[in-house]
Coordinates of C-alpha atoms in Angstrom, one line a residue:
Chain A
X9 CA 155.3 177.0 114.2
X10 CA 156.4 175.3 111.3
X11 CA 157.4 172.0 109.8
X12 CA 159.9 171.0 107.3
X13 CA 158.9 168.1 104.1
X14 CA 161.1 166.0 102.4
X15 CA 160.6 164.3 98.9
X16 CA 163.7 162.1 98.8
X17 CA 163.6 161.1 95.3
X18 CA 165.6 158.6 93.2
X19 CA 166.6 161.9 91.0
X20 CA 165.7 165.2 93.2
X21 CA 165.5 166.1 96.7
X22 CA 162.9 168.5 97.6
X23 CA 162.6 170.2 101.0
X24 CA 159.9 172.4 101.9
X25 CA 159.4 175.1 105.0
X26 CA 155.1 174.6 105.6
X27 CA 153.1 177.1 107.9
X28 CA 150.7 175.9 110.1
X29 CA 148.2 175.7 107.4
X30 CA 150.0 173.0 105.2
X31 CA 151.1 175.4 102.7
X32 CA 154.6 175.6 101.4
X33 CA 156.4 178.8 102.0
X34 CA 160.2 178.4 101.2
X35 CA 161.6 175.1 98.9
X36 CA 164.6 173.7 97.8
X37 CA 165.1 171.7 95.3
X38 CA 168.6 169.8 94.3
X39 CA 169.6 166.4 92.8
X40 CA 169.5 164.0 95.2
X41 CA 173.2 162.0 94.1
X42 CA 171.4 159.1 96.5
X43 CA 174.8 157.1 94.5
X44 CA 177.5 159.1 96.6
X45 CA 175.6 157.3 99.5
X46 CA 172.9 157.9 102.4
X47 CA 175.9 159.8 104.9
X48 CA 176.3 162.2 101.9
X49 CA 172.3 162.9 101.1
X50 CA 171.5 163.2 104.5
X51 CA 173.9 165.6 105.2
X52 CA 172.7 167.7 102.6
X53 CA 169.4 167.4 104.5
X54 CA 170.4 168.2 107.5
X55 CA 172.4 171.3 105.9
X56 CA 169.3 172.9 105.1
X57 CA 167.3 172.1 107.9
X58 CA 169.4 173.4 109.8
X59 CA 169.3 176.8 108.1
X60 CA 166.0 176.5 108.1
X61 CA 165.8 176.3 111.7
X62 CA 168.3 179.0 112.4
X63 CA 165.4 181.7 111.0
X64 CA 161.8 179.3 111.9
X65 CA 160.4 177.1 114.8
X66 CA 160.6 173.8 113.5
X67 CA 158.2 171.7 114.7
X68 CA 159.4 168.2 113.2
X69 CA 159.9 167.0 109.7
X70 CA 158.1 164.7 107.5
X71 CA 159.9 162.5 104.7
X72 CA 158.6 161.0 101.7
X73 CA 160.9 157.8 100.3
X74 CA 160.5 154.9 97.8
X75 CA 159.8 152.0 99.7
X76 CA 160.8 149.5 101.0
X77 CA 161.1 150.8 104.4
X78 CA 160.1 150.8 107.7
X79 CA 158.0 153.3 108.9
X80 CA 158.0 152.5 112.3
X81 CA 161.9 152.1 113.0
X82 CA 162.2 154.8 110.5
X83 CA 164.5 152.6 108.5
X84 CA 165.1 152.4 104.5
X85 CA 165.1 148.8 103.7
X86 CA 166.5 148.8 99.7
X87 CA 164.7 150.8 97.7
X88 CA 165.0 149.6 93.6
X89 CA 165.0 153.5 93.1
X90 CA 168.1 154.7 96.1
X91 CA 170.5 151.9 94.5
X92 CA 172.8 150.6 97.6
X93 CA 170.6 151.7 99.9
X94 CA 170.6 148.9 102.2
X95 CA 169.0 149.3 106.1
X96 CA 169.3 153.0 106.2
X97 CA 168.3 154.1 109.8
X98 CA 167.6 157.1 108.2
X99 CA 165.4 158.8 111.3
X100 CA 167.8 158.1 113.6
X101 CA 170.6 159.9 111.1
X102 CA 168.8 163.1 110.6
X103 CA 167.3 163.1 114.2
X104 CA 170.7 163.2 115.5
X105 CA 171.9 165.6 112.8
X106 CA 169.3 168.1 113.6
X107 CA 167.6 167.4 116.5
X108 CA 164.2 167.7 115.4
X109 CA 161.7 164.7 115.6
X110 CA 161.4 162.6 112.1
X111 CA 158.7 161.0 110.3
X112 CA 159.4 158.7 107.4
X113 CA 157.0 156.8 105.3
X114 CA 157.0 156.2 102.0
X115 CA 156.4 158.0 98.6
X116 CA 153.2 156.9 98.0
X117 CA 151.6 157.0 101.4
X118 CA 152.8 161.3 101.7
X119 CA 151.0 161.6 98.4
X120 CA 148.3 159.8 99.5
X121 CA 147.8 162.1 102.8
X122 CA 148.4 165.0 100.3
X123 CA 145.7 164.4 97.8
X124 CA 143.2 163.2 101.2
X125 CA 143.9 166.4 103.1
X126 CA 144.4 168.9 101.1
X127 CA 144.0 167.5 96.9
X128 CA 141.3 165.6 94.8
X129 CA 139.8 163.7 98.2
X130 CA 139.3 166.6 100.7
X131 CA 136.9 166.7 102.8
X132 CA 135.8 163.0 102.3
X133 CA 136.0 160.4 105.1
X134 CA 138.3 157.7 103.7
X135 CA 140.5 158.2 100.6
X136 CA 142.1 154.8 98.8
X137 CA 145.1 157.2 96.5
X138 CA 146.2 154.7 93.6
X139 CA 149.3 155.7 91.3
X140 CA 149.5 154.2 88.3
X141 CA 153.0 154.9 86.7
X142 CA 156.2 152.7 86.1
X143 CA 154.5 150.9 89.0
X144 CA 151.2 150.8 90.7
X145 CA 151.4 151.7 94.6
X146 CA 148.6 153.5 96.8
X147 CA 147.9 154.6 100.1
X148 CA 144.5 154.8 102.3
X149 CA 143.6 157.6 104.6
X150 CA 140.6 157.0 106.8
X151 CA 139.2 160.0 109.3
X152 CA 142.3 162.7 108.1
X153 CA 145.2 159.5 109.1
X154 CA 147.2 157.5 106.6
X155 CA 147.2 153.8 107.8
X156 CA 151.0 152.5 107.3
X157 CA 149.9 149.2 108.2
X158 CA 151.2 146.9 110.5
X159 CA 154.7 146.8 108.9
X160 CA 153.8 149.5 107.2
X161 CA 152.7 148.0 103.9
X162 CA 149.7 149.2 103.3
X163 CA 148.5 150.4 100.1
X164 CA 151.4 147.8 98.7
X165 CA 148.1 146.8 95.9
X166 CA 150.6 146.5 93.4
X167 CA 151.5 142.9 94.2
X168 CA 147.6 142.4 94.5
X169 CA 146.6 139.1 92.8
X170 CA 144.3 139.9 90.3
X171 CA 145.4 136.8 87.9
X172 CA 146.0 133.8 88.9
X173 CA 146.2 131.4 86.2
X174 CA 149.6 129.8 86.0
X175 CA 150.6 131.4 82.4
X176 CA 149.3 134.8 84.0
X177 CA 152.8 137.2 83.5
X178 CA 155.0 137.7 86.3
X179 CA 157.1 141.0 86.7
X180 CA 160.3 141.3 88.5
X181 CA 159.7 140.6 92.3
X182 CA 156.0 140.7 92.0
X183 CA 153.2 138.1 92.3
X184 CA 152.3 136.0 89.3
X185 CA 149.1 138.0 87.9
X186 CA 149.8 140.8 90.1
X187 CA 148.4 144.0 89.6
X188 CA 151.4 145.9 88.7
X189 CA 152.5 143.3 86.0
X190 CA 149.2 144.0 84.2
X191 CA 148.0 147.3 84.1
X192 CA 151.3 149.6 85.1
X193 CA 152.5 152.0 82.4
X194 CA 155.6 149.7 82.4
X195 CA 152.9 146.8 81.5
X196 CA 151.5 148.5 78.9
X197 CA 154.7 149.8 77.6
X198 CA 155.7 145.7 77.6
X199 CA 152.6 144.6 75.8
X200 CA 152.2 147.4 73.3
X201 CA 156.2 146.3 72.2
X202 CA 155.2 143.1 72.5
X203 CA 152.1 143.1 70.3
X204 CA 152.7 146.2 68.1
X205 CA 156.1 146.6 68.1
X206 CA 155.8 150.1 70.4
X207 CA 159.2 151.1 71.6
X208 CA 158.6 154.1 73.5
X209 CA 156.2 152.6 76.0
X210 CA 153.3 153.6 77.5
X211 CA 153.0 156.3 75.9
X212 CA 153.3 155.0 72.0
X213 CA 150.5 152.4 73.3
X214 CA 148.4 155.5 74.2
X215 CA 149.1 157.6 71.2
X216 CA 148.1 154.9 68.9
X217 CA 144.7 154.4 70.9
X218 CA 144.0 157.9 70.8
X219 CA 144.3 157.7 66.7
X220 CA 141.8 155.0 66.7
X221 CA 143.7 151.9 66.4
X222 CA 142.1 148.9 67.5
X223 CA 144.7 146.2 69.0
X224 CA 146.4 149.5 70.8
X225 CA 142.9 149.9 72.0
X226 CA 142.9 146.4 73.3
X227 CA 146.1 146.5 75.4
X228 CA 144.6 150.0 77.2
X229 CA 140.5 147.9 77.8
X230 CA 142.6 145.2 79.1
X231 CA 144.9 147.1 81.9
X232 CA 141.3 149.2 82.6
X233 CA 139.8 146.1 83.4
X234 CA 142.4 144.9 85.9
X235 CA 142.5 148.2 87.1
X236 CA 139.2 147.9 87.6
X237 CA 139.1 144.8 89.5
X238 CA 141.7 146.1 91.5
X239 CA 139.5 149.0 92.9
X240 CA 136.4 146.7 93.0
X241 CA 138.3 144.7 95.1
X242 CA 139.6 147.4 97.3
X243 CA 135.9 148.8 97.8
X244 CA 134.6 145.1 99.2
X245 CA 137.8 145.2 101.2
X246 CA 137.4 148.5 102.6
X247 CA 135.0 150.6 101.2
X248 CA 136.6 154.2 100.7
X249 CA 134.2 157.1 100.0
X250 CA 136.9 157.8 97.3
X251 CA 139.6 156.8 95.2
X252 CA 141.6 159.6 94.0
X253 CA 144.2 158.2 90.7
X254 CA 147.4 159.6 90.0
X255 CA 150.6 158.4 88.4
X256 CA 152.0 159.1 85.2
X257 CA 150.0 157.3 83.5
X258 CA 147.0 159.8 84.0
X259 CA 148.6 162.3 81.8
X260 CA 146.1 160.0 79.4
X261 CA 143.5 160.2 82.1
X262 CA 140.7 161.2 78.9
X263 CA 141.4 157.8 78.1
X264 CA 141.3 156.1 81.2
X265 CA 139.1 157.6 83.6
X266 CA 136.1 157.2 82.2
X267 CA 136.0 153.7 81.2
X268 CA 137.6 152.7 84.6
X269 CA 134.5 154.2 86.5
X270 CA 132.4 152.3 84.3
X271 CA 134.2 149.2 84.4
X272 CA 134.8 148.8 88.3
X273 CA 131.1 149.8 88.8
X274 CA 130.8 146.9 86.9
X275 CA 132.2 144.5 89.3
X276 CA 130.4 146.0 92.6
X277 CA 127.6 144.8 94.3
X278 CA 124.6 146.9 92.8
X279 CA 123.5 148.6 96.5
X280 CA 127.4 150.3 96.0
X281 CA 127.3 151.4 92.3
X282 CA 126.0 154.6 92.9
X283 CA 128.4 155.6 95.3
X284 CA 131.4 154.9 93.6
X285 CA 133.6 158.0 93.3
X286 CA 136.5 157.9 91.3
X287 CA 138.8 161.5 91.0
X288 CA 141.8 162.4 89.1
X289 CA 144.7 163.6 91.8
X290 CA 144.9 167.1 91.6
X291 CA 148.5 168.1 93.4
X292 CA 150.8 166.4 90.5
X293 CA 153.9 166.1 91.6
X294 CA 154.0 168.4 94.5
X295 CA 151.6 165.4 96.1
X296 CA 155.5 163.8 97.7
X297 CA 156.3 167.2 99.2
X298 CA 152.9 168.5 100.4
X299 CA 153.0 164.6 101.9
X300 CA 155.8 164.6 103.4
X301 CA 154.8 168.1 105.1
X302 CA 151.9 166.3 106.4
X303 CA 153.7 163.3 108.0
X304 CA 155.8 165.8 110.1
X305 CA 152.5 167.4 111.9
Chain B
X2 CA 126.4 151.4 133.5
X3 CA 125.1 148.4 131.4
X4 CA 124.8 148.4 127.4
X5 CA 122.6 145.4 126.0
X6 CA 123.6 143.3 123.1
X7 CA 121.0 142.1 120.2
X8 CA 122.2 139.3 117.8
X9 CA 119.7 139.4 115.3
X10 CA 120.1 135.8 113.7
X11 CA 118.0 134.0 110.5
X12 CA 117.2 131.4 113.7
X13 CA 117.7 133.0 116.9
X14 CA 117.0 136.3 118.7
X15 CA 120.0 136.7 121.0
X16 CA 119.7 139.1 123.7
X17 CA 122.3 140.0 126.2
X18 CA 123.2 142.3 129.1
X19 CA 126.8 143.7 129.1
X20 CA 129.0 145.0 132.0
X21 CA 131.5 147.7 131.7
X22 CA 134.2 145.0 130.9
X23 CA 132.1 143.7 128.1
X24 CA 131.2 140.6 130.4
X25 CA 127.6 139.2 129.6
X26 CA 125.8 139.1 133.1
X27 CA 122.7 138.1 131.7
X28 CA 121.3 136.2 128.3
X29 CA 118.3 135.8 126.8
X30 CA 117.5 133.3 123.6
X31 CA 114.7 133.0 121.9
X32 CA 113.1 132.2 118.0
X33 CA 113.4 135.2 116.2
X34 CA 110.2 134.1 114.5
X35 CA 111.1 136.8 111.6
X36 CA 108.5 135.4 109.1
X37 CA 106.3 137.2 111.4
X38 CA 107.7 140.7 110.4
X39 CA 110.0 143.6 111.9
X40 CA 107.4 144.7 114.0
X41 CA 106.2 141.9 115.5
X42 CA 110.3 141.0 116.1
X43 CA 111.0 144.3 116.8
X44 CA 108.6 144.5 119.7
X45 CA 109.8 141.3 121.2
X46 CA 113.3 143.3 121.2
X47 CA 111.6 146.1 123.1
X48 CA 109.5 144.3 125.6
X49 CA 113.1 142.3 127.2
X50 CA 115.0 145.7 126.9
X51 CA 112.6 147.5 128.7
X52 CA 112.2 144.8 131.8
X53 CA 116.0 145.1 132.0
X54 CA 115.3 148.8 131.8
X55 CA 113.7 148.5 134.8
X56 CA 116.2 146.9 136.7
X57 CA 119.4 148.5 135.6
X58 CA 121.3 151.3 133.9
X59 CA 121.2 150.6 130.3
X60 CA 123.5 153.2 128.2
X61 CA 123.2 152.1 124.8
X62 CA 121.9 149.0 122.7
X63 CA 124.1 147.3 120.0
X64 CA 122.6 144.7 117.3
X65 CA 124.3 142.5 114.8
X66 CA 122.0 142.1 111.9
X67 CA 122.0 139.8 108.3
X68 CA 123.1 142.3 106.0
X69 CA 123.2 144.2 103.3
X70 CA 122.3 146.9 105.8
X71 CA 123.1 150.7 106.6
X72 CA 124.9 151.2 109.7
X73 CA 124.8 155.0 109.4
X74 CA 120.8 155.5 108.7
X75 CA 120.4 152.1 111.0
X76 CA 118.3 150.6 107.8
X77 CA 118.0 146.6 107.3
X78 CA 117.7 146.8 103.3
X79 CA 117.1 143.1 102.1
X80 CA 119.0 140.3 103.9
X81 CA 118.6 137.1 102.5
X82 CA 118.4 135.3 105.9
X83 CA 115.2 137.8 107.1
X84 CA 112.7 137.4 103.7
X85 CA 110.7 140.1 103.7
X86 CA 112.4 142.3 105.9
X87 CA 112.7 145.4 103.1
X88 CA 114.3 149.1 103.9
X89 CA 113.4 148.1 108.0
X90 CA 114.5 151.3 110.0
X91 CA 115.4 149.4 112.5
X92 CA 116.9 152.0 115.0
X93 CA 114.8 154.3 114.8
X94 CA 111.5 151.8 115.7
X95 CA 113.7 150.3 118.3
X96 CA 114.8 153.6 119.7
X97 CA 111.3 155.0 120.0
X98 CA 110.1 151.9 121.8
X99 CA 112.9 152.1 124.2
X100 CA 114.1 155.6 124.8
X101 CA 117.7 154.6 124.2
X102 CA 120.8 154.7 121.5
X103 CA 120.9 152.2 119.1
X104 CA 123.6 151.0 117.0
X105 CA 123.1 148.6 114.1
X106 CA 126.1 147.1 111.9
X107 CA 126.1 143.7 110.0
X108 CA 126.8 140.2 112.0
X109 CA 130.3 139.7 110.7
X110 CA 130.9 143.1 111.5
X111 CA 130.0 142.4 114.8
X112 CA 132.2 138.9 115.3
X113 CA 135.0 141.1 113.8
X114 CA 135.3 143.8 116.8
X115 CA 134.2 141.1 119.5
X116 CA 137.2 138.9 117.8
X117 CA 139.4 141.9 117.7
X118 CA 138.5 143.2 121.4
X119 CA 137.8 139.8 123.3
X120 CA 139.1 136.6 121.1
X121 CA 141.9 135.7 119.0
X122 CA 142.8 139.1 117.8
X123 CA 143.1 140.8 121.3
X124 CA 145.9 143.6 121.9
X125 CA 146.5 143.7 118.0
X126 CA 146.7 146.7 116.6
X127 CA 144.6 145.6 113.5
X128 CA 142.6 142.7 113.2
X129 CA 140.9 141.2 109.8
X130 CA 138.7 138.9 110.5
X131 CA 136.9 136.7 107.9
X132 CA 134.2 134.2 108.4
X133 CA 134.0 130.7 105.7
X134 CA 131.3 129.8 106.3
X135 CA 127.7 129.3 103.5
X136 CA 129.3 132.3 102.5
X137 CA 132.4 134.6 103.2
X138 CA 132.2 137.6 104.9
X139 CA 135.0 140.3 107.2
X140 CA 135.3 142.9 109.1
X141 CA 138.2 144.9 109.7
X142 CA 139.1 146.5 113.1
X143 CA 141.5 149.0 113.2
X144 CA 143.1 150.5 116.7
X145 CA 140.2 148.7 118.8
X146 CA 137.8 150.6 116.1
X147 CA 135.6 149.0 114.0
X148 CA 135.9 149.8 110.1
X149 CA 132.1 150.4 108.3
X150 CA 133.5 151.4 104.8
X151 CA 131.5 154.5 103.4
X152 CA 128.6 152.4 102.7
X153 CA 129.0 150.2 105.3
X154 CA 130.2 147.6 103.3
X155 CA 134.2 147.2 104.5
X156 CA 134.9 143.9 104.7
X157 CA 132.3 142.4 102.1
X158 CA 135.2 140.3 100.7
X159 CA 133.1 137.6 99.0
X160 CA 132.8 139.4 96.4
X161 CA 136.3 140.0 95.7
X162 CA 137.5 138.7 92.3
X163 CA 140.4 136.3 92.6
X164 CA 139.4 134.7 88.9
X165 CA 138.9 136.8 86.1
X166 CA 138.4 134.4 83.6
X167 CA 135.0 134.3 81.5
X168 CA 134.6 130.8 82.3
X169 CA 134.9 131.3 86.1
X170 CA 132.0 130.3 88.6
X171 CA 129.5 133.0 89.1
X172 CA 127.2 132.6 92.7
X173 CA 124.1 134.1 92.8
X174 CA 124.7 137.9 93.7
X175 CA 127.7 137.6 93.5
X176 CA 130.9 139.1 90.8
X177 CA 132.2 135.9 88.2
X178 CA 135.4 134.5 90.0
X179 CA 134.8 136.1 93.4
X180 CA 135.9 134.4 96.4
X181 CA 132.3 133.1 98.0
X182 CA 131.4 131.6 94.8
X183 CA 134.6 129.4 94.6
X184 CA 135.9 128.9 98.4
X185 CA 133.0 129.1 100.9
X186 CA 131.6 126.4 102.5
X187 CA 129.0 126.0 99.8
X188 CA 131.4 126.2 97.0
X189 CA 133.2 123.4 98.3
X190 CA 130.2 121.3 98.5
X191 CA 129.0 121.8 95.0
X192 CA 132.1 121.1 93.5
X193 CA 132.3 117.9 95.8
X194 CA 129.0 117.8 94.4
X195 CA 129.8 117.9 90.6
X196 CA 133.2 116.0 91.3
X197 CA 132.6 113.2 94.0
X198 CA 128.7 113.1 93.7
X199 CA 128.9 114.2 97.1
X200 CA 125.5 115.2 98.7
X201 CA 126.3 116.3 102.0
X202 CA 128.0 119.6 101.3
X203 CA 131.5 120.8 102.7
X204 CA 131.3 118.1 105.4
X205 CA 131.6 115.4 103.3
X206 CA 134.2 116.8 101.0
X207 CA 136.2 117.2 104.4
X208 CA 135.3 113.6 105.3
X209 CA 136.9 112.0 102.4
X210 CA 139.8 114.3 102.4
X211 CA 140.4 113.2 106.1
X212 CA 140.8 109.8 104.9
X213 CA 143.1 110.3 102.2
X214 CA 141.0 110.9 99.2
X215 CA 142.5 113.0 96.5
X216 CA 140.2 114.4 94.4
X217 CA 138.3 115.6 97.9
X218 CA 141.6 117.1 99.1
X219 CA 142.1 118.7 95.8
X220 CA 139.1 120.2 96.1
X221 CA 140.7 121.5 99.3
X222 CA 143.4 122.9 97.8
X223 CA 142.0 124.8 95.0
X224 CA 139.6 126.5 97.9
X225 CA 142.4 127.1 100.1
X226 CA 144.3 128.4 97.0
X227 CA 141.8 131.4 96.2
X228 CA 141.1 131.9 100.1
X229 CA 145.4 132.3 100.1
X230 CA 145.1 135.0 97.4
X231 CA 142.1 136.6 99.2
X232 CA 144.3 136.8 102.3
X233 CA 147.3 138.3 100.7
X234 CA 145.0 140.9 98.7
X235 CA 144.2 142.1 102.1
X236 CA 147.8 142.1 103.5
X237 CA 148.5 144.1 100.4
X238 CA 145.7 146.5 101.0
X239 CA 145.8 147.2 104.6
X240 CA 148.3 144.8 106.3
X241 CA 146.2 144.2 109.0
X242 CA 148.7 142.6 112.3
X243 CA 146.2 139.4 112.5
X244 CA 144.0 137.3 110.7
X245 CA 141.3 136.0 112.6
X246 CA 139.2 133.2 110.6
X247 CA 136.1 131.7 111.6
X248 CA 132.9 130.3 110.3
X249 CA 131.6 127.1 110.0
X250 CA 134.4 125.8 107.6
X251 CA 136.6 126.3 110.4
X252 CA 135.3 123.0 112.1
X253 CA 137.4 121.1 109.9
X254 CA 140.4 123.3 110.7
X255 CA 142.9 120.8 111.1
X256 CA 142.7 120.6 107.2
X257 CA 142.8 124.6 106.9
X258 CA 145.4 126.5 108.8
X259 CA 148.1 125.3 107.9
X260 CA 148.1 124.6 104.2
X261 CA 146.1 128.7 104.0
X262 CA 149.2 130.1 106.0
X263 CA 151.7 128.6 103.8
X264 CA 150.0 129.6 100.9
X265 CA 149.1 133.1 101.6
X266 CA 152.7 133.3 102.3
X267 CA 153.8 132.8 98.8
X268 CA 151.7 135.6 97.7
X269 CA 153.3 138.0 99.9
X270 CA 156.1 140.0 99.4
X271 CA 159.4 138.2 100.9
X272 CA 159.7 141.6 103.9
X273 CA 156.0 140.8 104.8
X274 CA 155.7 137.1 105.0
X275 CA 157.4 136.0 108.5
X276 CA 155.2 138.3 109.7
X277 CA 151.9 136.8 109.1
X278 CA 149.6 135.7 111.7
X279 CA 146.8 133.3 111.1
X280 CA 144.5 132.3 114.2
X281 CA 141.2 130.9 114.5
X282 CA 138.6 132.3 115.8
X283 CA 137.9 131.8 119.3
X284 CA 134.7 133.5 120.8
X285 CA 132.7 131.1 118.1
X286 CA 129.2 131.8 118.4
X287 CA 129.5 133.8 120.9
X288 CA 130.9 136.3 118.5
X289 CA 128.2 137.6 117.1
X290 CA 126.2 138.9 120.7
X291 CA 129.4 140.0 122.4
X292 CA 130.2 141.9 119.2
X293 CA 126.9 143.4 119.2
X294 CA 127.4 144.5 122.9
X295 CA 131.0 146.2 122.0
X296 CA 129.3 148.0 119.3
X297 CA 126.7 150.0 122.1
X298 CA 129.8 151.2 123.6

């Protein structure tokens, strides 16, 4: 018996054949062209499931999309990253295409399930997954099972008010003081150029830090600390046995990790300092695909 | 089959006999009298459990306790509301002197799966519930199950940070601009306090209010503001279906609702916000011994 994962990215598609145990044993990887439109892409989907299923038992497939969507009506709602988009029943496309049952959820969520089952937060109880890249998203896995969420937005903690004075900065269809705006790599990118002149980003804002300067320093202690309120605040909310951090931005992770733990510690009540567990994610960017493998059991 | 419920109160020793639908058939109230220790209290417990022993099946025994506590050793570590009562292994005292399974979890804990199960949150699939009251507590119930968190401590959103500024209010205990310190019921009196001169507390901010004073309704506001960005922090971490509020504040909740749901609103993304649901609690304070009767289940 196997199942089939899909990473529908903004740039690639990835499709994996997974044994029973989760592991990938066939995958396919192609540019996604999500701008010659969703018939298009999901034909090419369905092309190679197909094939797939010619030669396997397929069980049911698992996708991993950027959000918005709806997990529940298996719809893709218009997603900044699949431009035009708009209320794509995809499910109901590819179920039809290939007969197989369909599971979609978002990006963020299948690597979430990924690094809980099978990555940095194995074995524990409940895993809170937080990625910290262009944007900041996250998904929480309690007992082995992602919670969606009632419209499936859980895990949404980019948009999490973590500001709210009314000159706090406000990015593009976010909360004013919302996490995201504050301590995503695009944030830091934005405050670095804004404050140093940095015009490749994150990643200049990092570099600098790294060679000792100060005020780079500065713009990284201050996205740690609303990072760190962030998790603080998750941990009161619902108290996961661990966070696991991934995202692009933890290709600095000697910079950030260690001064996050120390910082959201910080801001726990003291009976729950010692238990705080914060991990690096450990699957990179496989975490979509494995995911997305995971959904589809 | 019966299961009794113990609502361990500051006050009051609540003690009730359950029916398989979760109806109380029998009550028992009494001064908890916990100046006079956990044992003494404890054996009080004992000696009404054991005469309904007697005359019926008992299965299991549920208690909502004061926290901090830990629902997984069954330990009462150092609620402020029982002075004295220090690393109390509760279950395990109670289940020698009785012979039968005891469950322990905190008392808003408790109102939170009696809410979910039994009052304003019934037949949703996920139900936050959050008590305003001296202070401001949760629980979170997810598919008729009750969250505990790692430690125990889902749902401890007082502490949540909604302010990060230096010169926010600090509560005893409690993190610098988190949410008990500036929207509980006894953050709205001290501010009516240090504002109005008001002596009275929350009441008579809500007095004044009612009749039109503005300083008293802006002190309304402001609380309802952080409570709104506490609320849509939890949408955006685990988009429960329903928001069940209760607590003491919820008295006055004429002045509440309406202005929290339109504000909490705002602070969600545009997808999630016509489907909010706010409702007030219903079981009042019945919640806290019907709760601990779900929780022997």
């Amino acid at each position: 018996m196997y199942t089939i994962g899909i990473d529908l990215g903004g740039t690639n598609l990835r499709i994996g054949l997974f044994n029973e145990q989760g592991e990938v044993v066939e995958e396919y990887s192609r540019p996604t062209e999500s701008e010659k439109g969703p018939e298009y892409v999901i034909n090419n989907m369905a092309e190679i499931i197909n094939a797939l299923k010619d030669e396997h038992t397929i069980h049911a497939v698992g996708i991993g999309s950027p959000g918005p969507l709806n997990p529940y009506e298996g719809v893709i709602i218009e997603p900044p990253n699949l431009k035009g988009w708009i209320n794509v029943p995809l499910v109901n496309m590819l179920e039809k295409k290939t007969g197989l049952p369909v599971k979609l959820d978002n990006d963020a969520n299948a690597a979430a399930l990924a690094e809980a089952i099978l990555g940095a937060g194995s074995g524990a109880s409940s895993v809170f997954y937080v990625t910290v890249s262009t944007g900041i998203g996250g998904g929480y896995v309690l007992n082995g099972k992602l919670v969606s969420g009632a419209q499936g937005s859980c895990g949404e903690i980019g948009n999490m008010i973590v500001n709210p004075n009314p000159d706090a900065y406000q990015g593009p269809g976010l909360n004013k003081g919302a996490l995201e705006g504050l301590a995503s790599g695009t944030a830091i990118g934005r405050i670095g150029n804004e404050r140093l002149g940095i015009t490749n980003g994150a990643q200049g804002v990092f570099e600098l830090a790294s060679q000792g300067d100060k005020a780079a320093q500065e713009i990284l202690d201050e996205a740690i600390n609303y990072l760190a309120i962030g998790l603080a605040n998750i941990v009161h909310t619902v108290n996961p046995e661990v966070f696991v951090i991934g995202g692009g931005v933890m290709k600095s992770k000697e910079l950030i990790l260690e001064p996050l733990y120390e910082k959201t510690k910080q801001y726990l009540y003291p009976s729950l300092r010692d238990s705080l567990i914060i991990k690096p994610a450990k699957l990179d960017q496989k975490a979509g695909l494995i995911g997305a493998g995971l959904l589809a059991k």
